[in-house]
Amino acid sequence: PEWLAAVPDRGDFGGPVSLKATQGNPPGADPRSATITFVAANGDKMRMTITQSAQEVYAVTYNLMDLTRSNPADAALQGETYSTVFTADAGYGLPTAITVTMGGVPLAEGVGYNYDSATGEFTVTDVTGDLEITATGTLQAITVTAVIMTVTPFGTLPSNTFTSTTDITQAELNILVTLNTGCHIVDWYTTDNPLGVEAVFPVTAATTLYARLDGDGSATSAPITIVTAAELEALSVRVNTASGTAGAGLYYKLIADINLSDYGQGSSFNDGKGWIPIGDNNARPFRGHFDGGGFKITELYINNTVHDNTGLFGNVTNGTIQNLGVETAAGGITGYRYVGGVAGQVNNATVNNCYSTGTVTGGSYIVGGIAGSVGFFAVVSNCYATCTVSGTYHVGGIAGMAMGGNVINCAAFNPSVGRIDGGTYPQYFGRVTGGMIPGMSTMDGCVAYSGMTATGGISFTGLNTQDQWDGTSVDASTSKATYVGMGWLFDDSLPTPGPWVWDEAGFPRLSFGPAANPF
């Protein structure tokens, strides 16, 4: 056969050529050689004889498990060196020894071949037969460091590591945790965050796993944890659709910020009226204990102009709300009577270490930035509000009215408190509270922003019957010492630290509260 080859000029022999190969060799010629003749266009010829090597070609066979090799060749030449490098698969180590045969005969390490178990380098220096190499990766010891999530410290870890030469199952990890009474493990996560990625079992590589613990609500050491908006809604449904004692005495704890936008303006939830308060009427109040854990509820929206007891919580009776931030959506909270950012009314209950931001509006009376009504034997303490608050009367920056309860060490940093159209009692408004039952309620250590605006034809001076409704005026020039002198406890107070921190901009806030300057 002929092939036309275009090659560059090479002196006298160049240009297009015909490449002709011999069809065979004459009798007696070496069968491992062949002669090729190149013919140029001008008739010049050049012959080349190719002789096959006398080396044998031997097969190389691998029997590998959990290993890979760097040399892809499956053949080796006689007398030459064959080499490769082994790499262990994930979760495995290099074998300490391998098995090699050549021509079916086992080879001794260091004599017929060399293998470095530290680097995986393998060499046969003189191939004289077919090679067969057998090697298996060694399963590395897997160490899992088990940690309890900082937001669910409801147990202890006598030992926080577990090491095995086999894949580690969840059952093996569970035995490491000593749980508080009433607690259990919800799941294991790869980050210290219940909203993070859940661990996949079995574990096949060294890692740190975080256990989210949960309780039955029987004690502060075993609270029912809430991490999603759906779980918070489930609490609302439980309280609002059962008897008045549903969840009574149980402990709940928020362990992440919760965004309620799915229940907000523009959603179909509750016919577009927004969030349904937890404990939505006097017959079914919230009677439990809710610890916000320093987290916040955001995008809270309620627009129910005929509903009493309106807020994140409606009616809280014989319960507690603490360590919680409430931030409304742009549409804010709108109810009828007993409206508050945290709770509509509080009776024989405590709201402590809470803040609210946004807008709170009542179509009628008893409206406050934190709570609408602070009823008999109730206490609202160490709270502050930066929300705009309005209603017809009994309206205050912290509480609409103290109806036998006490408001202590609270800060009304609201930009405005005002009266809406239809209000007929301009005297029942205050910067801190919009009314108090004399002799049955107290307000102690409370402050209010001196620049707060009174809207709707009301005034904070001379129109109320008790000047203490307005609290002590403060602004950006007020020193920390002023608050300390009123009994406020800060994080550096001795001997007992308190919930307040002094922001470098010159105002107090809760440690988990927003750093936005209210002045």
Short mmCIF file of C-alpha atoms in Angstrom, two decimals, residues 123-437:
data_model
loop_
_atom_site.label_atom_id
_atom_site.label_comp_id
_atom_site.label_asym_id
_atom_site.label_seq_id
_atom_site.Cartn_x
_atom_site.Cartn_y
_atom_site.Cartn_z
CA THR A 123 9.54 -0.53 41.92
CA VAL A 124 10.57 -3.74 40.17
CA THR A 125 14.06 -3.16 38.73
CA ASP A 126 14.36 -6.21 36.41
CA VAL A 127 11.16 -7.49 34.83
CA THR A 128 11.51 -11.14 33.72
CA GLY A 129 7.91 -12.28 33.68
CA ASP A 130 4.29 -11.30 34.05
CA LEU A 131 3.72 -9.18 37.17
CA GLU A 132 0.77 -9.51 39.56
CA ILE A 133 0.50 -6.98 42.39
CA THR A 134 -1.98 -7.31 45.26
CA ALA A 135 -2.49 -4.50 47.81
CA THR A 136 -5.26 -3.33 50.12
CA GLY A 137 -5.60 0.05 51.82
CA THR A 138 -5.87 0.02 55.60
CA LEU A 139 -8.94 1.63 57.18
CA GLN A 140 -7.75 4.57 59.20
CA ALA A 141 -8.95 5.06 62.77
CA ILE A 142 -11.88 7.49 62.67
CA THR A 143 -12.11 9.99 65.51
CA VAL A 144 -15.33 11.90 66.08
CA THR A 145 -15.27 14.78 68.54
CA ALA A 146 -18.76 15.11 69.99
CA VAL A 147 -19.89 18.52 71.23
CA ILE A 148 -23.22 19.69 72.63
CA MET A 149 -24.60 22.76 70.87
CA THR A 150 -24.10 25.89 72.92
CA VAL A 151 -27.79 26.73 72.47
CA THR A 152 -28.94 23.38 73.92
CA PRO A 153 -26.72 22.71 76.97
CA PHE A 154 -29.11 20.19 78.48
CA GLY A 155 -26.60 17.42 79.09
CA THR A 156 -22.92 16.64 79.57
CA LEU A 157 -20.20 14.73 77.77
CA PRO A 158 -18.11 12.59 80.12
CA SER A 159 -15.98 11.83 77.06
CA ASN A 160 -16.14 13.97 73.96
CA THR A 161 -14.26 11.71 71.55
CA PHE A 162 -15.06 8.37 69.99
CA THR A 163 -12.48 6.49 67.94
CA SER A 164 -13.08 3.40 65.84
CA THR A 165 -11.46 1.50 62.99
CA THR A 166 -14.89 1.06 61.44
CA ASP A 167 -17.45 3.59 60.33
CA ILE A 168 -19.13 5.25 63.33
CA THR A 169 -22.91 5.03 63.68
CA GLN A 170 -25.22 7.43 65.50
CA ALA A 171 -25.99 4.77 68.11
CA GLU A 172 -22.34 4.68 69.11
CA LEU A 173 -22.29 8.46 69.60
CA ASN A 174 -25.45 8.53 71.70
CA ILE A 175 -23.87 6.56 74.51
CA LEU A 176 -21.36 9.37 75.05
CA VAL A 177 -23.98 11.93 76.14
CA THR A 178 -25.35 12.12 79.68
CA LEU A 179 -28.71 13.82 79.25
CA ASN A 180 -30.61 15.94 81.73
CA THR A 181 -33.80 14.34 82.97
CA GLY A 182 -36.47 14.69 80.32
CA CYS A 183 -34.01 15.44 77.51
CA HIS A 184 -33.10 13.63 74.33
CA ILE A 185 -30.91 14.14 71.27
CA VAL A 186 -32.76 15.62 68.30
CA ASP A 187 -29.93 15.09 65.83
CA TRP A 188 -26.26 15.62 65.11
CA TYR A 189 -25.03 18.54 63.03
CA THR A 190 -21.75 19.46 61.37
CA THR A 191 -21.90 23.02 62.76
CA ASP A 192 -22.85 24.57 66.09
CA ASN A 193 -26.15 25.70 64.62
CA PRO A 194 -29.52 23.88 64.64
CA LEU A 195 -30.26 25.41 61.25
CA GLY A 196 -27.00 24.02 59.85
CA VAL A 197 -26.29 20.77 58.04
CA GLU A 198 -27.34 17.54 59.69
CA ALA A 199 -24.62 14.91 59.92
CA VAL A 200 -24.75 11.89 57.64
CA PHE A 201 -24.25 8.51 59.27
CA PRO A 202 -22.24 6.41 59.34
CA VAL A 203 -19.31 8.79 59.75
CA THR A 204 -16.37 7.73 57.59
CA ALA A 205 -13.79 10.43 58.34
CA ALA A 206 -12.52 12.33 61.34
CA THR A 207 -14.84 15.23 62.18
CA THR A 208 -16.54 17.26 64.91
CA LEU A 209 -20.26 16.76 65.38
CA TYR A 210 -22.65 18.86 67.43
CA ALA A 211 -25.63 17.38 69.24
CA ARG A 212 -28.85 19.36 69.40
CA LEU A 213 -30.62 18.43 72.62
CA ASP A 214 -34.29 18.92 73.40
CA GLY A 215 -36.45 18.44 76.44
CA ASP A 216 -40.00 17.66 77.44
CA GLY A 217 -40.56 21.10 78.95
CA SER A 218 -40.67 19.83 82.52
CA ALA A 219 -37.91 22.15 83.81
CA THR A 220 -35.53 24.92 82.79
CA SER A 221 -32.91 22.21 82.35
CA ALA A 222 -35.16 20.36 79.88
CA PRO A 223 -37.01 22.96 77.80
CA ILE A 224 -38.86 22.32 74.58
CA THR A 225 -36.66 24.05 71.99
CA ILE A 226 -37.99 26.11 69.11
CA VAL A 227 -35.86 26.75 66.04
CA THR A 228 -38.25 27.40 63.12
CA ALA A 229 -41.31 29.52 62.41
CA ALA A 230 -43.32 26.33 61.97
CA GLU A 231 -42.36 25.19 65.47
CA LEU A 232 -43.40 28.57 66.90
CA GLU A 233 -46.70 28.34 65.05
CA ALA A 234 -47.20 24.86 66.49
CA LEU A 235 -46.92 26.37 69.98
CA SER A 236 -49.54 28.98 69.04
CA VAL A 237 -51.89 26.31 67.70
CA ARG A 238 -51.40 24.16 70.79
CA VAL A 239 -52.31 26.98 73.17
CA ASN A 240 -55.08 28.51 71.07
CA THR A 241 -57.00 25.37 70.17
CA ALA A 242 -56.91 23.50 73.47
CA SER A 243 -58.21 24.14 76.95
CA GLY A 244 -57.04 27.11 78.99
CA THR A 245 -54.39 24.98 80.67
CA ALA A 246 -52.65 23.72 77.52
CA GLY A 247 -48.91 23.90 78.04
CA ALA A 248 -49.33 25.30 81.52
CA GLY A 249 -46.08 25.33 83.44
CA LEU A 250 -44.01 24.02 80.53
CA TYR A 251 -40.69 25.57 79.62
CA TYR A 252 -39.87 26.64 76.06
CA LYS A 253 -36.64 28.05 74.67
CA LEU A 254 -35.83 29.77 71.41
CA ILE A 255 -32.49 28.61 70.01
CA ALA A 256 -32.34 30.62 66.77
CA ASP A 257 -33.68 33.83 65.28
CA ILE A 258 -37.06 33.27 63.63
CA ASN A 259 -38.37 35.16 60.61
CA LEU A 260 -42.18 35.26 60.38
CA SER A 261 -42.43 36.67 56.85
CA ASP A 262 -44.31 33.55 55.72
CA TYR A 263 -47.10 34.63 58.06
CA GLY A 264 -46.91 38.28 57.09
CA GLN A 265 -48.39 40.86 54.82
CA GLY A 266 -49.24 39.44 51.42
CA SER A 267 -49.41 35.86 52.65
CA SER A 268 -52.61 33.81 52.74
CA PHE A 269 -52.07 32.84 56.36
CA ASN A 270 -55.00 33.76 58.62
CA ASP A 271 -56.80 35.35 55.65
CA GLY A 272 -54.02 37.90 55.31
CA LYS A 273 -54.36 39.15 58.89
CA GLY A 274 -50.93 37.87 59.80
CA TRP A 275 -49.65 36.16 62.91
CA ILE A 276 -52.10 34.65 65.40
CA PRO A 277 -50.91 35.58 68.92
CA ILE A 278 -49.89 32.79 71.28
CA GLY A 279 -52.72 32.79 73.84
CA ASP A 280 -55.13 34.69 71.64
CA ASN A 281 -57.91 35.27 74.18
CA ASN A 282 -58.57 35.43 77.90
CA ALA A 283 -60.00 31.89 77.98
CA ARG A 284 -56.85 30.41 76.49
CA PRO A 285 -53.85 32.39 77.76
CA PHE A 286 -50.24 31.33 77.51
CA ARG A 287 -49.38 29.88 80.93
CA GLY A 288 -45.90 28.60 80.21
CA HIS A 289 -42.37 29.94 80.43
CA PHE A 290 -40.76 31.23 77.25
CA ASP A 291 -37.03 31.98 77.15
CA GLY A 292 -35.95 33.77 74.00
CA GLY A 293 -32.35 32.78 74.67
CA GLY A 294 -31.17 36.18 73.41
CA PHE A 295 -32.65 35.55 69.96
CA LYS A 296 -35.25 37.58 68.13
CA ILE A 297 -38.51 37.26 66.23
CA THR A 298 -38.43 39.32 63.05
CA GLU A 299 -40.99 40.37 60.41
CA LEU A 300 -43.90 40.08 62.86
CA TYR A 301 -47.04 41.31 61.14
CA ILE A 302 -50.58 41.48 62.56
CA ASN A 303 -53.50 43.38 61.06
CA ASN A 304 -56.63 42.44 62.98
CA THR A 305 -58.47 45.60 63.95
CA VAL A 306 -61.20 43.80 65.91
CA HIS A 307 -58.97 41.53 67.96
CA ASP A 308 -58.11 42.07 71.62
CA ASN A 309 -54.92 40.66 73.13
CA THR A 310 -52.63 41.33 70.20
CA GLY A 311 -48.86 40.88 70.02
CA LEU A 312 -46.45 38.03 69.57
CA PHE A 313 -48.23 36.73 72.66
CA GLY A 314 -51.82 37.65 73.34
CA ASN A 315 -52.63 37.01 76.98
CA VAL A 316 -49.86 35.77 79.28
CA THR A 317 -51.15 34.57 82.65
CA ASN A 318 -49.09 32.89 85.36
CA GLY A 319 -46.16 32.65 82.96
CA THR A 320 -42.89 34.31 81.97
CA ILE A 321 -41.39 35.81 78.83
CA GLN A 322 -37.69 36.68 78.94
CA ASN A 323 -34.54 37.33 76.89
CA LEU A 324 -36.46 38.02 73.68
CA GLY A 325 -36.38 40.57 70.88
CA VAL A 326 -39.47 41.35 68.78
CA GLU A 327 -39.05 43.27 65.52
CA THR A 328 -42.15 44.01 63.48
CA ALA A 329 -42.49 43.99 59.71
CA ALA A 330 -43.07 47.26 57.85
CA GLY A 331 -46.83 46.85 58.36
CA GLY A 332 -46.34 46.51 62.11
CA ILE A 333 -48.79 45.20 64.70
CA THR A 334 -52.39 46.41 64.60
CA GLY A 335 -55.06 45.20 67.02
CA TYR A 336 -58.05 46.60 68.86
CA ARG A 337 -57.59 46.67 72.63
CA TYR A 338 -54.75 45.30 74.75
CA VAL A 339 -52.04 45.56 72.13
CA GLY A 340 -48.28 45.24 72.75
CA GLY A 341 -45.10 44.41 70.90
CA VAL A 342 -44.33 41.40 73.09
CA ALA A 343 -47.74 40.74 74.69
CA GLY A 344 -51.23 42.21 74.66
CA GLN A 345 -51.69 41.74 78.36
CA VAL A 346 -49.70 40.26 81.22
CA ASN A 347 -51.40 38.99 84.38
CA ASN A 348 -49.57 37.58 87.39
CA ALA A 349 -46.72 37.06 84.97
CA THR A 350 -43.31 38.48 84.14
CA VAL A 351 -41.82 40.03 81.02
CA ASN A 352 -38.10 40.52 81.58
CA ASN A 353 -35.10 41.40 79.38
CA CYS A 354 -37.08 42.03 76.19
CA TYR A 355 -37.11 44.68 73.48
CA SER A 356 -39.39 45.65 70.61
CA THR A 357 -38.91 47.68 67.44
CA GLY A 358 -41.21 48.74 64.60
CA THR A 359 -44.82 49.91 64.90
CA VAL A 360 -47.56 49.03 67.41
CA THR A 361 -51.07 50.37 66.89
CA GLY A 362 -54.36 49.86 68.70
CA GLY A 363 -57.76 50.78 67.33
CA SER A 364 -58.84 51.51 70.87
CA TYR A 365 -57.22 51.69 74.31
CA ILE A 366 -54.41 50.08 76.33
CA VAL A 367 -51.54 49.97 73.84
CA GLY A 368 -47.83 49.71 74.72
CA GLY A 369 -44.50 49.12 73.04
CA ILE A 370 -43.80 46.05 75.19
CA ALA A 371 -47.16 45.17 76.76
CA GLY A 372 -50.64 46.59 76.50
CA SER A 373 -51.77 45.87 80.03
CA VAL A 374 -49.56 45.06 83.02
CA GLY A 375 -52.17 43.44 85.24
CA PHE A 376 -52.30 42.47 88.88
CA PHE A 377 -49.06 41.03 90.27
CA ALA A 378 -47.39 41.31 86.87
CA VAL A 379 -43.91 42.77 86.30
CA VAL A 380 -42.32 44.24 83.19
CA SER A 381 -38.63 44.83 83.88
CA ASN A 382 -35.37 45.51 82.06
CA CYS A 383 -37.14 46.08 78.76
CA TYR A 384 -36.88 48.79 76.14
CA ALA A 385 -38.84 49.82 73.08
CA THR A 386 -37.92 51.82 70.00
CA CYS A 387 -41.26 51.32 68.24
CA THR A 388 -43.83 53.94 67.29
CA VAL A 389 -46.91 53.45 69.48
CA SER A 390 -50.43 54.83 69.01
CA GLY A 391 -54.03 54.24 70.15
CA THR A 392 -57.08 56.10 71.43
CA TYR A 393 -56.03 56.35 75.08
CA HIS A 394 -53.99 54.60 77.77
CA VAL A 395 -51.02 54.48 75.42
CA GLY A 396 -47.37 54.36 76.50
CA GLY A 397 -43.95 53.65 75.11
CA ILE A 398 -43.51 50.57 77.32
CA ALA A 399 -46.99 49.78 78.67
CA GLY A 400 -50.47 50.99 77.82
CA MET A 401 -51.52 50.78 81.44
CA ALA A 402 -50.22 49.36 84.70
CA MET A 403 -53.39 47.79 86.05
CA GLY A 404 -52.05 46.53 89.35
CA GLY A 405 -48.63 45.55 88.04
CA ASN A 406 -45.16 47.10 88.11
CA VAL A 407 -42.87 48.55 85.44
CA ILE A 408 -39.23 48.53 86.57
CA ASN A 409 -35.95 49.69 84.99
CA CYS A 410 -37.37 50.08 81.50
CA ALA A 411 -36.41 52.50 78.74
CA ALA A 412 -38.91 54.11 76.41
CA PHE A 413 -36.73 55.08 73.46
CA ASN A 414 -39.75 55.37 71.16
CA PRO A 415 -39.59 58.07 68.48
CA SER A 416 -43.24 58.88 69.16
CA VAL A 417 -46.30 58.00 71.21
CA GLY A 418 -49.62 59.35 69.96
CA ARG A 419 -53.37 59.40 69.72
CA ILE A 420 -55.19 58.18 66.63
CA ASP A 421 -58.42 59.65 65.28
CA GLY A 422 -61.33 58.95 67.58
CA GLY A 423 -59.41 59.27 70.83
CA THR A 424 -61.23 61.40 73.44
CA TYR A 425 -58.94 61.34 76.46
CA PRO A 426 -55.73 63.27 75.76
CA GLN A 427 -54.61 62.94 79.37
CA TYR A 428 -54.13 59.17 79.29
CA PHE A 429 -50.82 59.05 77.47
CA GLY A 430 -47.27 58.77 78.77
CA ARG A 431 -43.77 58.22 77.50
CA VAL A 432 -43.36 55.06 79.61
CA THR A 433 -46.93 54.09 80.54
CA GLY A 434 -50.32 55.53 79.58
CA GLY A 435 -51.88 54.99 82.97
CA MET A 436 -51.51 53.45 86.41
CA ILE A 437 -53.94 52.39 89.12
#
